[in-house]
């Protein structure tokens, strides 16, 4: 079978290659899945660079989430799973024609959920939903988020709306603002506009926002934190800019602001089985109802990985770049 592999850490387009490898056999408690769609996440690229919180043993096959069809099962696994469409995340080697995964991590996909949506159903949406549940927010509170036009940003808009939470959405480009407004999103500001912060302060009001999520980093974080009210909470979710975040000490001190990191992999590992099942069930219901905006930003074959990665790093795409057989 074909797989996208690497033998050293580095820039993805430089260190990746498509190789012919043996089709894996599932061990006890595992299954083999035929991949039908697998997204390129930022954390996949960080892993390949060797800069993520998890470093695989080399050589490694890239990719961590996919939708697919169960082709074979290992010892102790119910063979009625064979032929079942499933979603799975947190696996090693999803960018391959076939891969193995723990049976306990499979999420059956209803017919109403497409491969495009199913392949993105767990990693980002589950992290976003878990984060939203952890934030000190009630109906009517304001939440500020950067990178609002990204996958997590769009998910957060819909999930917060379901809970009556108001969201101030920050994007860099004016074009991204127009895109979100066309999508039916209000309270959107472009940070390219000179008076965006004045507009933001007027929107959240004198009391300020209760919480903020930053996925960018750099100097914009200081402005975002300034929009928080007393005892506000800033969550560092990502670092698209790749530079240290900035903060204004005066407001941090006087308002007793809190800054916390959020790493989905750790949160999922520490979450109880009951809570995980509950959240996944909510996601599947939202997907069936068409309330999860998870479009493809472009489909690529495995041997088109260089073009796929370039596309994933291009601003303004409509969704996640997907590998398909």
Tab-separated table of C-alpha atoms in Angstrom:
chain	number	residue	atom	x	y	z
A	1	UNK	CA	0.000	0.000	0.000
A	2	UNK	CA	1.028	3.671	-0.329
A	3	UNK	CA	1.727	5.895	2.661
A	4	UNK	CA	3.223	9.332	3.335
A	5	UNK	CA	6.272	8.719	5.519
A	6	UNK	CA	9.331	10.490	6.910
A	7	UNK	CA	12.652	9.345	8.352
A	8	UNK	CA	13.773	12.634	9.879
A	9	UNK	CA	12.088	15.697	11.361
A	10	UNK	CA	12.048	18.879	9.319
A	11	UNK	CA	10.092	21.011	6.851
A	12	UNK	CA	7.224	18.769	5.678
A	13	UNK	CA	7.657	19.254	1.918
A	14	UNK	CA	11.357	18.429	2.309
A	15	UNK	CA	11.234	15.366	4.558
A	16	UNK	CA	8.043	13.615	3.426
A	17	UNK	CA	7.813	11.034	0.669
A	18	UNK	CA	5.273	8.547	-0.652
A	19	UNK	CA	6.487	5.016	-0.062
A	20	UNK	CA	5.207	1.503	-0.752
A	21	UNK	CA	4.842	-0.210	2.599
A	22	UNK	CA	3.407	-3.468	3.840
A	23	UNK	CA	-0.299	-3.412	4.630
A	24	UNK	CA	-0.486	-3.439	8.444
A	25	UNK	CA	-2.194	-6.240	10.333
A	26	UNK	CA	-4.227	-5.231	13.389
A	27	UNK	CA	-2.990	-6.470	16.754
A	28	UNK	CA	-5.300	-7.602	19.534
A	29	UNK	CA	-7.845	-4.888	20.328
A	30	UNK	CA	-7.153	-3.017	17.080
A	31	UNK	CA	-8.649	-2.749	13.602
A	32	UNK	CA	-7.358	-1.956	10.138
A	33	UNK	CA	-9.125	0.948	8.441
A	34	UNK	CA	-9.218	1.751	4.731
A	35	UNK	CA	-8.826	5.526	4.615
A	36	UNK	CA	-11.460	7.450	2.665
A	37	UNK	CA	-10.483	10.958	3.793
A	38	UNK	CA	-7.806	12.381	6.094
A	39	UNK	CA	-7.243	16.075	6.871
A	40	UNK	CA	-4.031	18.053	7.188
A	41	UNK	CA	-4.032	19.625	10.648
A	42	UNK	CA	-1.517	22.175	11.872
A	43	UNK	CA	-0.491	19.738	14.582
A	44	UNK	CA	0.290	17.142	11.906
A	45	UNK	CA	2.780	19.564	10.361
A	46	UNK	CA	4.227	20.473	13.780
A	47	UNK	CA	4.706	16.762	14.469
A	48	UNK	CA	6.594	16.306	11.200
A	49	UNK	CA	8.787	19.286	12.072
A	50	UNK	CA	9.508	17.739	15.474
A	51	UNK	CA	8.082	20.762	17.292
A	52	UNK	CA	4.896	19.253	18.730
A	53	UNK	CA	4.315	17.901	22.227
A	54	UNK	CA	4.451	14.379	20.828
A	55	UNK	CA	7.377	12.965	18.816
A	56	UNK	CA	6.814	9.679	16.993
A	57	UNK	CA	9.490	7.057	16.649
A	58	UNK	CA	11.133	7.290	13.233
A	59	UNK	CA	10.569	6.249	10.527
A	60	UNK	CA	6.950	7.302	10.845
A	61	UNK	CA	3.809	7.606	8.753
A	62	UNK	CA	2.174	11.032	8.953
A	63	UNK	CA	-1.414	11.967	9.732
A	64	UNK	CA	-3.551	11.608	12.829
A	65	UNK	CA	-7.255	11.672	11.920
A	66	UNK	CA	-9.384	10.042	9.239
A	67	UNK	CA	-12.670	8.645	8.128
A	68	UNK	CA	-12.686	5.193	6.624
A	69	UNK	CA	-14.080	1.694	6.483
A	70	UNK	CA	-13.018	-1.126	8.798
A	71	UNK	CA	-11.316	-3.806	6.681
A	72	UNK	CA	-10.000	-6.221	9.331
A	73	UNK	CA	-10.088	-6.733	13.097
A	74	UNK	CA	-7.577	-8.089	15.579
A	75	UNK	CA	-8.124	-10.639	18.306
A	76	UNK	CA	-10.831	-9.737	20.782
A	77	UNK	CA	-12.588	-7.287	18.448
A	78	UNK	CA	-16.137	-7.900	17.256
A	79	UNK	CA	-15.921	-8.841	13.575
A	80	UNK	CA	-19.285	-7.191	12.885
A	81	UNK	CA	-17.249	-3.971	12.718
A	82	UNK	CA	-15.911	-5.066	9.327
A	83	UNK	CA	-17.494	-2.880	6.654
A	84	UNK	CA	-18.509	-0.181	9.170
A	85	UNK	CA	-17.811	3.454	8.272
A	86	UNK	CA	-15.938	5.069	11.142
A	87	UNK	CA	-14.099	8.176	12.260
A	88	UNK	CA	-10.968	8.051	14.390
A	89	UNK	CA	-8.476	10.601	15.710
A	90	UNK	CA	-5.298	10.541	17.751
A	91	UNK	CA	-3.839	7.729	15.656
A	92	UNK	CA	-0.431	7.427	14.009
A	93	UNK	CA	-0.255	6.984	10.257
A	94	UNK	CA	-3.616	8.160	8.898
A	95	UNK	CA	-2.051	9.517	5.685
A	96	UNK	CA	-2.013	6.066	4.131
A	97	UNK	CA	-4.273	3.871	2.097
A	98	UNK	CA	-4.788	1.753	5.218
A	99	UNK	CA	-3.839	2.193	8.874
A	100	UNK	CA	-4.437	0.531	12.223
A	101	UNK	CA	-6.307	2.055	15.144
A	102	UNK	CA	-7.556	0.958	18.578
A	103	UNK	CA	-11.078	-0.398	18.310
A	104	UNK	CA	-12.153	1.525	21.413
A	105	UNK	CA	-11.385	4.829	19.667
A	106	UNK	CA	-13.697	4.254	16.692
A	107	UNK	CA	-16.775	6.423	16.228
A	108	UNK	CA	-19.387	4.884	13.886
A	109	UNK	CA	-20.507	7.311	11.187
A	110	UNK	CA	-24.198	7.544	10.278
A	111	UNK	CA	-25.015	7.626	6.565
A	112	UNK	CA	-26.009	11.283	6.951
A	113	UNK	CA	-22.415	12.228	7.811
A	114	UNK	CA	-20.148	12.514	4.762
A	115	UNK	CA	-16.529	11.371	4.613
A	116	UNK	CA	-15.464	15.029	4.424
A	117	UNK	CA	-17.215	15.835	7.716
A	118	UNK	CA	-16.439	12.484	9.337
A	119	UNK	CA	-12.717	12.821	8.700
A	120	UNK	CA	-12.694	16.116	10.641
A	121	UNK	CA	-15.294	15.238	13.264
A	122	UNK	CA	-13.096	14.507	16.257
A	123	UNK	CA	-9.785	16.332	16.657
A	124	UNK	CA	-10.765	19.970	16.204
A	125	UNK	CA	-14.506	19.848	17.022
A	126	UNK	CA	-13.976	17.730	20.139
A	127	UNK	CA	-11.213	20.054	21.339
A	128	UNK	CA	-13.387	23.094	20.647
A	129	UNK	CA	-16.363	21.633	22.474
A	130	UNK	CA	-14.235	20.536	25.442
A	131	UNK	CA	-12.675	23.995	25.597
A	132	UNK	CA	-16.048	25.712	25.486
A	133	UNK	CA	-17.250	23.558	28.382
A	134	UNK	CA	-14.189	24.488	30.461
A	135	UNK	CA	-14.539	28.239	29.975
A	136	UNK	CA	-16.291	30.242	32.722
A	137	UNK	CA	-19.082	31.321	30.361
A	138	UNK	CA	-22.825	31.641	30.785
A	139	UNK	CA	-25.542	32.627	28.343
A	140	UNK	CA	-25.163	36.318	27.521
A	141	UNK	CA	-21.411	36.478	28.230
A	142	UNK	CA	-18.947	37.698	25.608
A	143	UNK	CA	-16.191	35.472	24.239
A	144	UNK	CA	-13.450	36.971	22.039
A	145	UNK	CA	-11.598	34.763	19.550
A	146	UNK	CA	-8.837	35.331	17.032
A	147	UNK	CA	-8.548	33.365	13.757
A	148	UNK	CA	-12.328	33.260	13.710
A	149	UNK	CA	-12.346	32.257	10.034
A	150	UNK	CA	-10.399	29.065	10.752
A	151	UNK	CA	-11.930	25.652	11.336
A	152	UNK	CA	-11.960	25.943	15.129
A	153	UNK	CA	-13.183	29.529	14.932
A	154	UNK	CA	-16.180	28.622	12.809
A	155	UNK	CA	-16.953	25.647	15.025
A	156	UNK	CA	-16.778	27.827	18.126
A	157	UNK	CA	-19.233	30.301	16.612
A	158	UNK	CA	-21.862	27.604	16.111
A	159	UNK	CA	-21.298	25.835	19.420
A	160	UNK	CA	-21.365	29.082	21.402
A	161	UNK	CA	-24.539	30.159	19.635
A	162	UNK	CA	-26.211	26.910	20.750
A	163	UNK	CA	-25.429	27.934	24.352
A	164	UNK	CA	-26.481	31.576	24.066
A	165	UNK	CA	-22.881	32.846	24.334
A	166	UNK	CA	-22.007	35.956	22.329
A	167	UNK	CA	-18.795	35.836	20.290
A	168	UNK	CA	-16.639	38.711	19.059
A	169	UNK	CA	-14.812	37.318	16.051
A	170	UNK	CA	-11.432	38.734	15.060
A	171	UNK	CA	-9.801	38.066	11.697
A	172	UNK	CA	-6.793	39.657	10.055
A	173	UNK	CA	-7.933	40.207	6.477
A	174	UNK	CA	-10.924	42.315	5.407
A	175	UNK	CA	-11.735	39.538	2.919
A	176	UNK	CA	-12.041	37.071	5.800
A	177	UNK	CA	-14.449	39.429	7.547
A	178	UNK	CA	-16.607	39.559	4.415
A	179	UNK	CA	-16.523	35.756	4.186
A	180	UNK	CA	-17.769	35.302	7.757
A	181	UNK	CA	-20.480	37.928	7.347
A	182	UNK	CA	-21.678	36.106	4.216
A	183	UNK	CA	-21.765	32.965	6.358
A	184	UNK	CA	-24.270	34.753	8.620
A	185	UNK	CA	-21.854	35.677	11.417
A	186	UNK	CA	-22.182	39.021	13.163
A	187	UNK	CA	-19.729	40.859	15.443
A	188	UNK	CA	-16.791	40.353	13.083
A	189	UNK	CA	-13.833	42.749	12.976
A	190	UNK	CA	-10.732	42.853	10.797
A	191	UNK	CA	-7.579	43.769	12.709
A	192	UNK	CA	-6.324	45.453	9.521
A	193	UNK	CA	-8.816	48.251	10.229
A	194	UNK	CA	-7.225	51.104	12.179
A	195	UNK	CA	-10.082	51.480	14.668
A	196	UNK	CA	-10.832	47.791	15.200
A	197	UNK	CA	-9.976	47.882	18.900
A	198	UNK	CA	-12.259	50.870	19.530
A	199	UNK	CA	-15.056	49.014	17.769
A	200	UNK	CA	-14.299	45.890	19.816
A	201	UNK	CA	-14.439	47.783	23.111
A	202	UNK	CA	-17.829	49.214	22.147
A	203	UNK	CA	-19.147	45.747	21.297
A	204	UNK	CA	-18.133	43.969	24.526
A	205	UNK	CA	-19.114	46.957	26.648
A	206	UNK	CA	-17.649	48.440	29.790
A	207	UNK	CA	-17.680	45.124	31.659
A	208	UNK	CA	-15.506	43.534	28.975
A	209	UNK	CA	-15.450	39.971	27.724
A	210	UNK	CA	-15.501	37.037	30.131
A	211	UNK	CA	-13.025	34.946	28.158
A	212	UNK	CA	-10.850	34.974	25.053
A	213	UNK	CA	-9.270	32.302	22.845
A	214	UNK	CA	-6.121	33.056	20.895
A	215	UNK	CA	-4.827	30.877	18.077
A	216	UNK	CA	-2.389	33.386	16.587
A	217	UNK	CA	0.182	34.610	19.121
A	218	UNK	CA	2.391	37.673	18.792
A	219	UNK	CA	1.464	41.295	19.569
A	220	UNK	CA	-2.260	40.888	18.829
A	221	UNK	CA	-2.630	38.945	22.102
A	222	UNK	CA	-2.039	42.075	24.168
A	223	UNK	CA	-4.948	43.807	22.423
A	224	UNK	CA	-7.163	40.762	22.868
A	225	UNK	CA	-6.357	40.530	26.590
A	226	UNK	CA	-7.189	44.233	26.954
A	227	UNK	CA	-10.770	43.386	25.923
A	228	UNK	CA	-11.208	41.101	28.944
A	229	UNK	CA	-13.042	42.290	32.011
A	230	UNK	CA	-12.288	41.662	35.655
A	231	UNK	CA	-11.141	38.066	36.343
A	232	UNK	CA	-11.194	37.348	32.625
A	233	UNK	CA	-9.531	34.261	31.204
A	234	UNK	CA	-7.290	34.066	28.131
A	235	UNK	CA	-6.802	30.636	26.568
A	236	UNK	CA	-3.785	30.033	24.323
A	237	UNK	CA	-5.075	27.503	21.794
A	238	UNK	CA	-2.587	27.859	18.936
A	239	UNK	CA	0.354	29.815	17.595
A	240	UNK	CA	-0.202	30.525	13.911
A	241	UNK	CA	2.220	33.467	13.963
A	242	UNK	CA	4.969	31.316	15.452
A	243	UNK	CA	6.187	34.127	17.702
A	244	UNK	CA	5.865	34.708	21.478
A	245	UNK	CA	2.620	36.264	22.645
A	246	UNK	CA	2.624	39.787	24.114
A	247	UNK	CA	0.713	41.018	27.177
A	248	UNK	CA	0.208	44.362	28.926
A	249	UNK	CA	1.250	43.932	32.554
A	250	UNK	CA	-0.943	46.744	33.861
A	251	UNK	CA	-4.256	45.193	32.828
A	252	UNK	CA	-3.086	41.708	33.724
A	253	UNK	CA	-2.427	42.859	37.280
A	254	UNK	CA	-5.336	45.227	37.876
A	255	UNK	CA	-7.984	42.939	36.385
A	256	UNK	CA	-6.564	39.677	37.809
A	257	UNK	CA	-6.498	38.136	34.352
A	258	UNK	CA	-5.555	34.481	33.911
A	259	UNK	CA	-3.630	33.005	30.987
A	260	UNK	CA	-3.900	29.254	30.368
A	261	UNK	CA	-2.766	26.881	27.691
A	262	UNK	CA	-5.066	24.292	26.156
A	263	UNK	CA	-3.665	21.133	24.556
A	264	UNK	CA	-6.428	18.937	23.203
A	265	UNK	CA	-4.387	15.733	23.404
A	266	UNK	CA	-3.865	16.123	27.155
A	267	UNK	CA	-7.449	17.179	27.788
A	268	UNK	CA	-8.774	14.134	25.932
A	269	UNK	CA	-6.369	11.806	27.763
A	270	UNK	CA	-7.513	13.124	31.135
A	271	UNK	CA	-11.232	13.281	30.315
A	272	UNK	CA	-13.529	10.643	31.790
A	273	UNK	CA	-14.997	8.080	29.425
A	274	UNK	CA	-18.492	9.302	30.293
A	275	UNK	CA	-17.712	12.897	29.341
A	276	UNK	CA	-15.938	11.832	26.152
A	277	UNK	CA	-18.894	9.704	25.051
A	278	UNK	CA	-21.283	12.548	25.858
A	279	UNK	CA	-19.330	15.134	23.869
A	280	UNK	CA	-18.796	12.829	20.887
A	281	UNK	CA	-22.506	12.041	20.898
A	282	UNK	CA	-23.279	15.761	20.791
A	283	UNK	CA	-20.882	16.218	17.872
A	284	UNK	CA	-22.427	13.375	15.882
A	285	UNK	CA	-25.899	14.844	16.468
A	286	UNK	CA	-24.702	18.268	15.295
A	287	UNK	CA	-23.123	16.676	12.217
A	288	UNK	CA	-26.304	14.774	11.329
A	289	UNK	CA	-28.289	18.014	11.733
A	290	UNK	CA	-25.877	19.816	9.408
A	291	UNK	CA	-24.779	22.221	12.140
A	292	UNK	CA	-21.032	21.505	11.916
A	293	UNK	CA	-19.333	23.565	9.219
A	294	UNK	CA	-16.550	21.217	8.108
A	295	UNK	CA	-16.107	21.591	4.341
A	296	UNK	CA	-13.171	20.378	2.301
A	297	UNK	CA	-10.747	23.083	1.261
A	298	UNK	CA	-9.470	20.807	-1.496
A	299	UNK	CA	-8.982	17.094	-2.143
A	300	UNK	CA	-5.561	15.616	-2.974
A	301	UNK	CA	-4.172	12.147	-3.603
A	302	UNK	CA	-1.384	10.886	-1.375
A	303	UNK	CA	1.172	11.387	-4.160
A	304	UNK	CA	0.140	15.053	-4.344
A	305	UNK	CA	1.332	15.718	-0.794
A	306	UNK	CA	3.561	18.663	-1.714
A	307	UNK	CA	0.710	20.546	-3.382
A	308	UNK	CA	-1.605	19.538	-0.552
A	309	UNK	CA	0.699	20.931	2.122
A	310	UNK	CA	1.225	24.140	0.166
A	311	UNK	CA	-2.555	24.498	-0.075
A	312	UNK	CA	-2.963	23.874	3.662
A	313	UNK	CA	-0.566	26.743	4.400
A	314	UNK	CA	-2.375	29.160	2.072
A	315	UNK	CA	-4.570	31.797	3.677
A	316	UNK	CA	-8.187	32.113	2.627
A	317	UNK	CA	-8.977	28.450	1.931
A	318	UNK	CA	-12.555	27.373	2.575
A	319	UNK	CA	-11.747	24.388	4.786
A	320	UNK	CA	-9.252	21.686	5.687
A	321	UNK	CA	-7.176	20.139	2.940
A	322	UNK	CA	-8.059	16.445	2.663
A	323	UNK	CA	-6.124	13.440	1.428
A	324	UNK	CA	-8.243	10.913	-0.423
A	325	UNK	CA	-7.323	7.644	-2.147
